[in-house]
Amino acid sequence: MCGIIAYTGERVALPLLITGLSKLEYRGYDSAGVYTPEDGLLRSTDGVQSLAALAPNAPSGTFGIAHTRWATHGAPAVRNAHPHAAQNNILHLVHNGIIENYQDLKDELSALGHTFASDTDSEVLAHYIATAYEAGLTTTEALASTLSKVRGTYGIALVFADDPGTLYAAALGSPIVIGIGEHEAWVASDATALIHETKRVVYLEDGEYAIVTPETYTIKTLGHIDKTRTPQTVTQNAEELSKHGYAHYMLKEMHEIPTVIADTTRGRLSEMRSTVKLGGLEEVRRELERMERLMVVGCGSAYYAGLYGKYLIGSLVGLPVDLELGSEARYRSIPASRSSVLLAVTQSGETADTLASVKAFKEHGGLTLGLVNVVGSTIARTVDAGVYTHAGPEIGVASTKAFVTQLVGFGLIALKLAELRGVTSTELLSFKDALLSLPTLATEVLARSERVEAVAQHYAKYAHMLYIGRSLSAPMAYEGALKLKEVSYIHAEGYPAGEMKHGPLAMIDDAFPTMAIAPRDSVYEKMISNIQEIKARKGPIIMVATDGDYRAEEMADHVIWIPKAHEALMPVLATMALQQFAYAVALAKGINPDRPRNLAKSVTVE
Ligand code: AGP
C-alpha cells in the first residue's frame, strides 16, 4: 500500500511534497522519492526526510509528484523507488497498486527496444503511456489508451515534460483524491497527505482520470466522457483518516481481509488454469519435486499458520511436515540435508528467532524458503526462495489480515507442491476453486461482526477461557486464544479438543467458558461430544458453528455462525470471527487493541 502526493501551484513544491509524504508514513514504506522538473528525480531508502538533502540546489519548482513505496514487485532499493521516469524523460509517474499483466506490457515494450531501470510494474506503465504519446496521441489519449489495457489495480499521478504545471491522475481499485486550494491543487492516495493544506477534496471513481491545474480540475472516464463532481469537505482528522474512518488499525485490517486474500491469490490462481503460478519457487522446483521432508518454522501466529500448513500439506499432498517454534529450532541442531527444506513463515520478516533458525539451517546446507509479507525484509533476503503474502502493511500489533494471508499462502504452496510432485485428486481441484471464492465468504463473515460483538459482551468479565478445535480447527483454537490474550489480557488457552479428557476438563466449571470451534466437518460429531462433556460440568459454551446447524442453539450458550465452505476453509472463516471476538472483548474492557501492553509488532530480539 504505497503513498502518493502531488502538487501544482505557486509555492515551492519540494518541501510541500516531503511534508505530504511524512503524513503517509503510517502506510508503511521501504523507500521514497520526489520529482520536480527543477529539482530532478530524488529517491532514497533512508526515509522521507532524507529527500530534501538530495536536492542539488535550493528547491525552486512549483509542481511535482512524490511517493512512499511498500514493495510488491521488486525489492526495496533506490532503483525501484518511485517516481519512475519514462524513456527520454517524456513523463514521470508514481503508482499505488498491482499491474497484474505488467509482464505482457513489458514484453511488448522490450520488443520495441525499451530497457528498464527497475524491476517494477510501475515503470512499465510509465514507458507504455510515453510510447503512446510518442506515437502521436495527446496526453489524455495516451493515458486512457494505456489504462484500458491494464489488468490489476492502480492509483497514479503523473506529469508530462511537455505540459508543465499540469498533474494527471487516474484510479482503479486504488484511491486517488484531488485537494483543491486557492490557486493550487494536490493529488494524493488518501486525504491524510493533504488535509493540513485543504479540506476541499474530490475523489476519483474507478475507471476515471483527471487533469489538475492550480486553477481547475477535469474528470473524465477512460472513454473521455466528462464527469462533473463537486468538492466535498473532509471532517475527519488525520488519525481518523489514516484508519480510513475505522476506530482502530486492527478493525481496519480485519476489514481488509477479503481484499488481501484476493491480492494474495491474484495472478497465481485462476479458474481457467489448473496450475498455480508461484514465480518465487520456480528456481527451486527440482528441489521441491525431490524433497522428502519439509520443516516449517515460525513464532506466535505465524507458528499457528504453520500448523495449519502442516495439516493441509499433509492431507492434500501426502508430504510429512515438521513444525518448529523459531525460539526452539534455533537452539537445536536441525538435521538439514539435500532432501530437506525449511520454510520460514513470518509477517515482518524480522523476527529474530525465526531468522536464527533460517541461518542455522542454511549453515547445515539445507534449502530455505520464506512465506513473508514484507518485501525485501531480512528473512526475505536470507532465504533461497519464497512466496510473498500480499497483506500490505499491518499496523495493529495483533496479526489479523497477515495471519489469514499466511493461511492462503499455505494453500497456494500445497497446491504447488501437489503439482510439482504429480499428486492429483478431486480434493485438490475443489480446494483450488474454494480458495478463489474465499474473498466472498470472508466478506460474509465481516458482515456478521455485530453479532460476534454482542456475544463478546457476555465474556469480557471472565478471567479465563479455553479454546478447542480438532484437525484444521485446532490451529485456530491456539490462534484464537492468542488473539484474546494479546488484546484483552484474559488468560486464554488453546487446546486440541481430543485432549480434554487428558486434563483440561478438570478446569471446567461455570467460571471457565469454552470457545468450541465446531464447523460441520469430518470431526464434527467428536466436537459435539466435547461440547456435551463441558456442558455436563456447567461450563459456558460459545460454539463456532456452520450456518444451518440446528443443534448449535440447543447445545451452546452462544453461537457464532460462519458460512458453510470447503472443509479446509471453514477454519479460516472461524479465525476471522475469533479475531472479531477478541477485538470486541478488548473494547468491552476499555483496552486499545492496537497497542496491547508489553508487546511489539515485530520481535527483533530473542
Ligand atoms: C500475533 O498476533 C503476534 N503479533 C505475534 O505472535 C506474531 O505473530 C509473532 O511475533 C511473529 O511475527 P512475524 O510473523 O512478523 O514473524
XYZ file of C-alpha atoms and ligand atoms in Angstrom:
622
model
C 0.000 0.000 0.000
C 2.059 2.940 -1.257
C 1.553 6.631 -0.639
C 1.173 9.272 -3.364
C 1.213 13.094 -3.156
C 1.485 15.605 -5.996
C 1.276 19.434 -6.018
C 0.823 22.221 -8.528
C 0.542 25.889 -7.574
C 2.523 28.996 -6.738
C 4.576 27.729 -3.806
C 7.863 25.817 -3.922
C 6.780 22.194 -4.274
C 9.610 20.147 -2.717
C 9.003 20.934 0.963
C 5.245 20.609 0.471
C 5.692 17.180 -1.111
C 8.008 15.974 1.648
C 5.542 17.133 4.289
C 2.784 15.302 2.431
C 4.871 12.109 2.307
C 5.552 12.318 6.026
C 1.791 12.189 6.614
C 1.692 8.909 4.654
C 4.455 7.084 6.522
C 1.831 5.194 8.584
C 1.101 3.242 5.399
C 4.445 1.570 5.741
C 7.235 2.237 3.311
C 10.654 0.954 2.402
C 11.667 3.743 0.046
C 10.502 7.199 -1.049
C 11.026 9.632 -3.880
C 10.064 13.003 -5.328
C 10.295 14.578 -8.776
C 10.048 18.215 -9.833
C 11.474 19.380 -13.184
C 13.707 21.930 -11.457
C 14.962 19.693 -8.639
C 15.146 16.470 -10.606
C 14.410 12.902 -9.518
C 15.353 12.405 -5.847
C 14.884 8.919 -4.340
C 16.057 7.248 -1.132
C 15.708 4.218 1.111
C 16.747 6.323 4.096
C 13.363 7.776 4.897
C 11.271 10.636 3.640
C 13.175 13.331 5.482
C 16.399 12.355 3.685
C 14.977 13.505 0.341
C 15.421 17.249 0.925
C 19.165 16.844 1.320
C 19.358 15.204 -2.105
C 18.184 18.363 -3.903
C 21.190 19.778 -5.846
C 20.222 23.396 -5.258
C 17.726 25.419 -3.290
C 14.397 23.941 -4.351
C 12.518 26.110 -6.828
C 9.986 24.019 -8.769
C 6.333 24.801 -8.124
C 4.925 21.464 -9.172
C 5.859 17.805 -8.824
C 5.000 14.306 -7.650
C 6.153 12.183 -4.719
C 5.728 8.640 -3.383
C 6.399 6.308 -0.440
C 6.732 2.665 -1.521
C 5.506 -0.572 0.086
C 7.180 -3.060 -2.239
C 5.131 -5.653 -4.072
C 7.212 -6.120 -7.248
C 10.954 -5.676 -6.906
C 12.960 -5.393 -3.718
C 13.172 -2.142 -1.759
C 16.008 -0.258 -3.474
C 16.555 3.217 -4.920
C 16.234 1.857 -8.453
C 12.758 0.544 -7.619
C 11.647 3.641 -5.717
C 9.075 5.920 -7.369
C 8.754 8.309 -9.193
C 9.659 6.398 -12.329
C 10.773 8.164 -15.498
C 9.668 7.028 -18.939
C 12.024 6.958 -21.891
C 13.609 10.331 -22.751
C 12.010 11.756 -19.583
C 8.793 12.241 -21.530
C 6.916 11.776 -18.274
C 7.351 10.858 -14.610
C 4.878 8.677 -12.739
C 4.027 7.406 -9.256
C 1.783 4.351 -8.736
C -0.058 2.557 -5.958
C -1.465 -0.892 -6.782
C -0.522 -4.037 -8.722
C -0.474 -4.244 -12.537
C -1.275 -7.911 -12.982
C -0.415 -8.043 -16.705
C 2.708 -5.901 -16.447
C 4.889 -8.673 -17.848
C 2.837 -8.782 -21.072
C 3.107 -4.999 -21.407
C 6.833 -5.170 -20.620
C 7.415 -7.850 -23.251
C 5.679 -5.670 -25.839
C 7.904 -2.709 -24.966
C 11.077 -4.800 -24.810
C 10.331 -5.992 -28.334
C 10.364 -2.309 -29.325
C 13.780 -1.903 -27.757
C 12.807 -0.474 -24.392
C 15.114 -1.081 -21.464
C 14.120 -0.670 -17.858
C 15.980 0.666 -14.861
C 13.825 -1.116 -12.281
C 12.020 -4.414 -11.601
C 8.706 -2.690 -11.041
C 5.352 -2.908 -12.792
C 5.044 0.877 -12.351
C 7.977 1.738 -14.608
C 6.407 -0.390 -17.344
C 3.255 1.704 -17.065
C 5.290 4.919 -17.442
C 7.005 3.616 -20.564
C 3.743 2.393 -22.058
C 1.971 5.740 -21.678
C 5.014 7.595 -23.037
C 5.189 5.274 -26.048
C 1.563 6.005 -26.911
C 2.301 9.719 -26.552
C 5.362 9.412 -28.824
C 3.132 7.694 -31.371
C 1.150 10.928 -31.710
C -1.652 10.582 -29.152
C -2.419 13.502 -26.846
C -1.503 13.208 -23.163
C -5.000 12.116 -22.153
C -5.378 9.782 -25.140
C -2.052 8.145 -24.304
C -3.070 7.832 -20.661
C -6.537 6.422 -21.331
C -5.489 4.029 -24.107
C -2.783 2.552 -21.879
C -5.006 2.200 -18.829
C -7.635 0.485 -20.960
C -5.098 -2.330 -21.485
C -4.165 -2.664 -17.827
C -5.410 -5.546 -15.633
C -4.986 -5.115 -11.905
C -5.193 -2.045 -9.712
C -3.724 1.437 -9.944
C -3.814 4.834 -8.352
C -1.413 7.009 -10.307
C -0.202 10.581 -10.606
C 1.996 11.690 -13.496
C 3.489 14.781 -15.121
C 4.431 15.234 -18.800
C 7.550 17.216 -19.671
C 5.549 18.909 -22.458
C 2.831 20.062 -20.081
C 4.484 21.726 -17.060
C 2.210 22.645 -14.192
C -0.445 20.068 -15.033
C -0.968 16.970 -12.897
C -2.579 13.878 -14.418
C -4.152 11.190 -12.235
C -6.188 8.002 -12.610
C -7.710 5.376 -10.327
C -8.819 1.758 -10.499
C -9.092 -0.195 -7.278
C -6.661 2.134 -5.512
C -7.960 5.510 -4.292
C -6.990 8.911 -5.699
C -8.154 12.169 -4.123
C -7.787 15.719 -5.510
C -7.230 18.528 -2.981
C -8.446 21.969 -4.066
C -6.737 25.107 -2.755
C -6.539 28.786 -3.733
C -4.514 28.868 -6.985
C -3.026 25.487 -6.102
C -4.084 21.829 -6.049
C -2.959 18.412 -4.850
C -3.392 14.786 -5.899
C -2.924 12.061 -3.270
C -3.568 8.384 -2.481
C -5.506 9.465 0.611
C -6.583 12.667 2.205
C -4.258 12.355 5.202
C -1.497 13.642 2.897
C -3.228 16.951 2.181
C -5.860 17.868 4.781
C -3.316 20.045 6.608
C -3.420 22.232 3.462
C -7.027 21.941 2.298
C -10.165 20.114 3.380
C -11.892 20.597 -0.008
C -11.472 17.337 -1.863
C -12.808 15.400 -4.824
C -12.400 11.617 -5.119
C -11.864 9.861 -8.433
C -14.041 6.850 -9.051
C -12.707 3.642 -10.579
C -12.078 3.961 -14.292
C -11.681 7.747 -14.252
C -8.773 10.047 -14.925
C -8.234 13.690 -14.007
C -6.333 16.710 -15.327
C -5.450 19.084 -12.488
C -4.005 22.624 -12.695
C -3.697 25.276 -9.958
C -6.991 26.787 -11.124
C -9.075 23.891 -12.467
C -9.675 20.141 -12.420
C -11.346 17.997 -15.061
C -12.539 14.432 -14.519
C -13.241 12.041 -17.383
C -13.834 8.339 -17.907
C -11.278 6.339 -19.867
C -13.723 6.825 -22.724
C -13.139 10.599 -22.345
C -16.672 11.333 -21.124
C -16.783 14.331 -18.794
C -17.804 13.668 -15.202
C -18.824 16.574 -13.014
C -18.005 16.250 -9.315
C -18.377 18.974 -6.727
C -15.806 19.163 -3.930
C -16.691 17.787 -0.512
C -15.278 18.913 2.822
C -13.265 16.435 4.884
C -14.436 16.421 8.504
C -12.148 13.711 9.914
C -8.729 14.423 11.402
C -5.520 12.810 10.136
C -5.554 10.000 12.712
C -9.124 9.037 11.793
C -8.302 9.274 8.106
C -5.208 7.055 8.361
C -7.515 4.419 9.779
C -9.873 5.078 6.873
C -12.502 6.013 9.433
C -12.174 2.790 11.444
C -11.764 3.132 15.215
C -8.560 1.087 15.250
C -5.977 -0.262 12.812
C -6.918 -3.779 13.970
C -10.522 -3.190 12.848
C -9.402 -1.609 9.563
C -7.066 -4.522 8.898
C -9.743 -7.113 9.672
C -11.933 -5.374 7.105
C -9.123 -5.542 4.547
C -9.095 -9.358 4.716
C -11.280 -10.057 1.654
C -9.141 -7.678 -0.412
C -5.795 -9.056 0.735
C -6.937 -12.647 0.176
C -7.690 -11.662 -3.430
C -4.355 -9.800 -3.641
C -2.530 -12.922 -2.430
C -4.143 -15.253 -4.991
C -4.224 -12.684 -7.836
C -2.137 -13.770 -10.796
C -1.346 -17.070 -9.050
C -4.644 -18.947 -9.198
C -7.298 -18.823 -11.895
C -10.416 -20.744 -12.819
C -9.046 -21.324 -16.307
C -5.635 -22.689 -15.284
C -5.176 -25.880 -13.268
C -1.630 -24.881 -12.330
C -0.539 -22.430 -9.634
C 1.875 -19.629 -10.560
C 4.384 -19.032 -7.744
C 7.256 -17.300 -9.509
C 9.356 -17.215 -6.348
C 9.541 -21.027 -6.263
C 10.372 -21.605 -9.943
C 14.131 -21.662 -9.408
C 13.843 -24.397 -6.727
C 11.215 -26.562 -8.396
C 13.604 -29.509 -8.761
C 14.400 -29.480 -5.043
C 10.696 -29.297 -4.246
C 9.971 -32.230 -6.523
C 12.614 -34.335 -4.747
C 12.072 -33.015 -1.202
C 11.495 -35.780 1.335
C 10.929 -33.544 4.331
C 9.564 -30.059 4.811
C 10.204 -28.242 8.031
C 8.159 -25.188 8.874
C 9.371 -22.647 11.428
C 7.648 -19.580 12.843
C 6.685 -17.747 16.013
C 3.355 -16.732 17.510
C 0.563 -16.526 14.968
C 2.986 -17.461 12.200
C 3.654 -20.731 14.015
C -0.081 -21.461 14.183
C -0.348 -20.690 10.478
C 2.441 -23.233 10.094
C 0.390 -25.816 11.994
C -2.486 -25.232 9.569
C 0.003 -25.584 6.709
C 1.366 -28.819 8.176
C -2.107 -30.399 8.288
C -3.061 -29.035 4.875
C 0.089 -30.155 3.055
C -0.049 -33.490 4.841
C -3.607 -34.170 3.699
C -3.524 -32.614 0.202
C -0.010 -33.570 -0.849
C 0.818 -36.563 1.350
C 4.079 -34.901 2.372
C 5.185 -35.103 6.031
C 5.794 -31.676 7.532
C 7.695 -30.978 10.723
C 6.818 -27.816 12.589
C 9.087 -25.977 14.989
C 8.876 -22.825 17.045
C 11.575 -20.407 15.981
C 12.598 -19.932 19.598
C 13.223 -23.696 19.927
C 14.509 -24.602 16.470
C 17.346 -22.072 16.675
C 18.943 -23.956 19.584
C 18.501 -27.461 18.250
C 20.855 -28.688 15.593
C 18.267 -29.065 12.911
C 19.129 -32.045 10.707
C 19.439 -30.455 7.265
C 20.153 -32.448 4.137
C 19.799 -32.017 0.382
C 16.346 -33.590 0.578
C 15.071 -31.445 3.434
C 13.705 -27.933 3.062
C 12.964 -25.291 5.672
C 10.031 -22.895 5.211
C 10.085 -19.811 7.456
C 6.691 -18.130 7.997
C 6.832 -14.506 9.063
C 4.824 -11.310 8.524
C 7.580 -8.861 9.338
C 10.475 -10.888 8.022
C 12.456 -9.586 11.001
C 11.607 -11.997 13.850
C 14.924 -12.835 15.476
C 14.099 -16.426 16.451
C 12.808 -17.281 13.002
C 15.798 -15.639 11.311
C 18.216 -17.520 13.557
C 16.550 -20.818 12.627
C 16.881 -19.992 8.925
C 20.563 -19.186 9.315
C 21.214 -22.387 11.306
C 19.510 -24.477 8.627
C 21.442 -22.761 5.835
C 24.711 -23.413 7.662
C 23.881 -27.149 7.527
C 23.399 -26.897 3.761
C 19.612 -27.042 3.718
C 17.406 -25.192 1.229
C 15.456 -22.378 2.890
C 12.173 -20.846 1.747
C 10.116 -17.965 3.092
C 6.410 -17.175 3.344
C 6.868 -13.471 4.080
C 4.736 -10.315 3.989
C 7.341 -7.549 3.996
C 9.145 -7.497 0.648
C 12.886 -7.140 0.988
C 12.857 -7.858 4.753
C 15.835 -9.591 6.338
C 14.323 -13.077 6.209
C 13.050 -12.478 2.650
C 16.629 -11.629 1.660
C 18.151 -14.504 3.636
C 16.118 -17.443 2.334
C 16.931 -19.063 -1.001
C 13.448 -18.597 -2.454
C 9.901 -17.940 -1.327
C 6.366 -16.650 -1.654
C 5.161 -13.207 -0.599
C 1.823 -12.750 1.075
C 0.187 -9.546 -0.136
C -1.391 -8.363 3.104
C 0.079 -4.878 2.818
C 1.373 -3.074 5.908
C -0.116 -4.445 9.141
C -0.010 -1.754 11.824
C -2.060 -3.420 14.570
C 0.178 -5.460 16.889
C -2.236 -8.397 16.723
C -1.859 -10.222 13.441
C -5.196 -10.411 11.610
C -5.049 -9.913 7.817
C -1.439 -11.083 7.732
C -2.345 -14.316 9.520
C -5.169 -15.024 7.061
C -2.877 -14.421 4.082
C -0.389 -16.850 5.642
C -3.140 -19.480 5.623
C -3.900 -18.649 1.987
C -0.168 -18.785 1.266
C -0.031 -22.320 2.620
C -2.995 -23.173 0.416
C -1.079 -21.941 -2.625
C 2.078 -23.778 -1.575
C 0.159 -27.023 -1.002
C -1.377 -26.782 -4.477
C 2.037 -26.017 -5.996
C 3.732 -28.916 -4.216
C 0.982 -31.280 -5.387
C 1.505 -30.058 -8.950
C 5.284 -30.437 -8.810
C 5.083 -33.875 -7.226
C 2.450 -35.214 -9.593
C -0.247 -35.524 -6.952
C -3.725 -35.191 -8.425
C -7.119 -35.518 -6.801
C -10.605 -34.069 -6.992
C -9.918 -32.727 -3.495
C -7.134 -30.540 -4.877
C -9.363 -29.150 -7.619
C -12.222 -28.405 -5.217
C -9.784 -26.750 -2.801
C -8.390 -24.547 -5.573
C -11.876 -23.420 -6.584
C -12.756 -22.852 -2.934
C -9.690 -20.633 -2.457
C -10.878 -18.455 -5.328
C -14.265 -17.971 -3.641
C -12.755 -17.240 -0.224
C -12.921 -13.399 -0.529
C -16.718 -13.590 -0.904
C -17.048 -15.835 2.148
C -14.711 -13.591 4.122
C -16.894 -10.603 3.249
C -19.885 -12.506 4.621
C -18.060 -13.168 7.890
C -17.301 -9.457 8.214
C -20.971 -8.674 7.661
C -21.773 -10.656 10.825
C -19.338 -8.840 13.114
C -22.069 -7.071 15.098
C -23.453 -10.435 16.241
C -19.969 -11.534 17.297
C -19.586 -8.294 19.253
C -22.912 -8.978 21.001
C -21.680 -12.413 22.091
C -18.363 -10.954 23.235
C -20.102 -8.620 25.713
C -21.044 -11.676 27.784
C -17.451 -12.892 28.132
C -15.395 -9.806 28.959
C -15.968 -10.471 32.648
C -14.244 -13.869 32.722
C -10.631 -14.296 33.846
C -10.051 -17.487 31.881
C -11.147 -19.051 28.641
C -10.469 -22.316 26.814
C -10.423 -22.551 23.007
C -10.818 -26.013 21.490
C -10.850 -27.415 17.960
C -9.902 -30.508 16.014
C -7.970 -31.133 12.797
C -7.615 -27.897 10.805
C -9.571 -26.044 13.508
C -7.021 -26.952 16.184
C -4.546 -24.293 14.924
C -7.422 -21.808 15.079
C -8.005 -22.713 18.718
C -4.411 -21.800 19.504
C -4.565 -18.668 17.360
C -7.951 -17.594 18.736
C -6.639 -17.941 22.288
C -3.549 -15.928 21.351
C -5.698 -13.112 19.935
C -7.772 -12.953 23.125
C -4.663 -12.999 25.342
C -2.926 -10.334 23.266
C -5.645 -7.716 23.063
C -7.802 -8.349 26.187
C -5.234 -9.770 28.612
C -7.667 -12.563 29.564
C -5.873 -15.862 30.226
C -6.911 -17.931 27.213
C -5.611 -21.354 26.303
C -5.888 -23.166 23.001
C -6.155 -26.964 23.090
C -6.827 -29.823 20.701
C -10.341 -30.866 21.720
C -9.369 -34.529 21.830
C -7.113 -33.707 24.776
C -9.939 -32.556 27.054
C -10.120 -35.873 28.930
C -6.350 -35.853 29.428
C -6.536 -32.943 31.827
C -8.186 -29.671 30.752
C -11.683 -30.929 31.619
C -10.691 -30.590 35.312
C -10.622 -26.813 34.894
C -14.194 -26.557 33.646
C -16.870 -25.041 35.833
C -19.342 -22.173 35.478
C -16.498 -19.641 35.732
C -14.470 -21.151 32.898
C -16.071 -20.694 29.457
C -15.014 -22.602 26.344
C -14.911 -21.433 22.736
C -15.595 -24.610 20.726
C -14.750 -24.362 17.028
C -17.152 -26.933 15.607
C -17.889 -26.431 11.904
C -19.793 -29.160 10.030
C -16.669 -31.067 9.005
C -15.387 -34.617 9.305
C -14.716 -34.309 13.055
C -17.997 -32.513 13.905
C -19.531 -35.365 15.922
C -16.349 -35.595 18.017
C -16.637 -31.896 18.763
C -20.267 -32.370 19.818
C -19.108 -34.945 22.344
C -16.594 -32.462 23.755
C -19.285 -29.792 23.976
C -21.591 -32.148 25.834
C -18.796 -33.110 28.282
C -18.267 -29.434 29.037
C -21.946 -28.667 29.358
C -22.337 -31.519 31.830
C -19.861 -29.661 34.040
C -21.751 -26.362 33.694
C -19.018 -24.817 31.589
C -20.340 -21.880 29.495
C -20.009 -22.665 25.801
C -19.603 -20.466 22.753
C -19.826 -22.605 19.637
C -18.434 -21.509 16.292
C -20.959 -23.286 14.091
C -21.780 -23.617 10.414
C -24.940 -21.976 9.082
C -27.872 -24.386 9.300
C -26.502 -26.433 12.178
C -29.808 -26.739 14.016
C -28.194 -28.443 17.028
C -25.930 -25.495 17.828
C -28.565 -23.343 19.509
C -29.603 -26.143 21.908
C -26.053 -27.084 22.870
C -24.283 -23.761 23.258
C -24.940 -20.721 25.437
C -23.961 -18.554 22.456
C -23.332 -19.348 18.800
C -21.019 -17.594 16.359
C -22.241 -18.536 12.884
C -19.937 -18.938 9.900
C -20.907 -19.726 6.304
C -20.661 -23.302 5.039
C -17.487 -23.704 2.986
C -14.815 -26.187 1.934
C -13.686 -28.200 4.970
C -10.184 -26.698 4.785
C -11.521 -23.126 4.625
C -14.116 -23.080 7.405
C -11.253 -22.795 9.919
C -10.109 -19.676 8.028
C -13.577 -18.158 8.390
C -13.654 -19.220 12.048
C -10.359 -17.476 12.746
C -11.782 -14.249 11.305
C -14.738 -14.496 13.693
C -12.369 -15.143 16.603
C -10.383 -12.028 15.665
C -13.606 -10.019 15.854
C -14.448 -11.679 19.179
C -11.061 -10.752 20.699
C -11.354 -7.190 19.355
C -14.819 -6.761 20.860
C -13.738 -8.136 24.266
C -10.798 -5.715 24.293
C -13.128 -2.767 23.657
C -15.545 -4.033 26.317
C -12.613 -3.939 28.730
C -11.566 -0.456 27.645
C -8.293 -1.653 26.111
C -6.810 -0.168 22.915
C -6.316 -3.308 20.760
C -3.774 -1.557 18.526
C -1.266 -1.145 21.331
C -1.507 -4.058 23.792
C 0.725 -3.637 26.823
C 4.172 -5.280 26.844
C 4.051 -6.246 23.139
C 5.746 -5.008 19.935
C 4.707 -5.572 16.332
C 7.981 -7.126 15.349
C 10.057 -9.131 17.844
C 13.558 -8.488 16.607
C 15.178 -9.658 19.842
C 15.408 -13.162 21.369
C 0.412 -12.205 16.534
O -0.832 -11.539 16.750
C 1.534 -11.533 17.294
N 1.637 -10.185 16.950
C 2.831 -12.335 17.221
O 2.565 -13.619 17.737
C 3.449 -12.525 15.825
O 2.656 -13.382 15.042
C 4.835 -13.155 16.007
O 5.624 -12.229 16.733
C 5.534 -13.473 14.672
O 5.754 -12.300 13.968
P 6.207 -12.413 12.408
O 5.077 -13.050 11.681
O 6.447 -10.981 11.994
O 7.447 -13.244 12.384
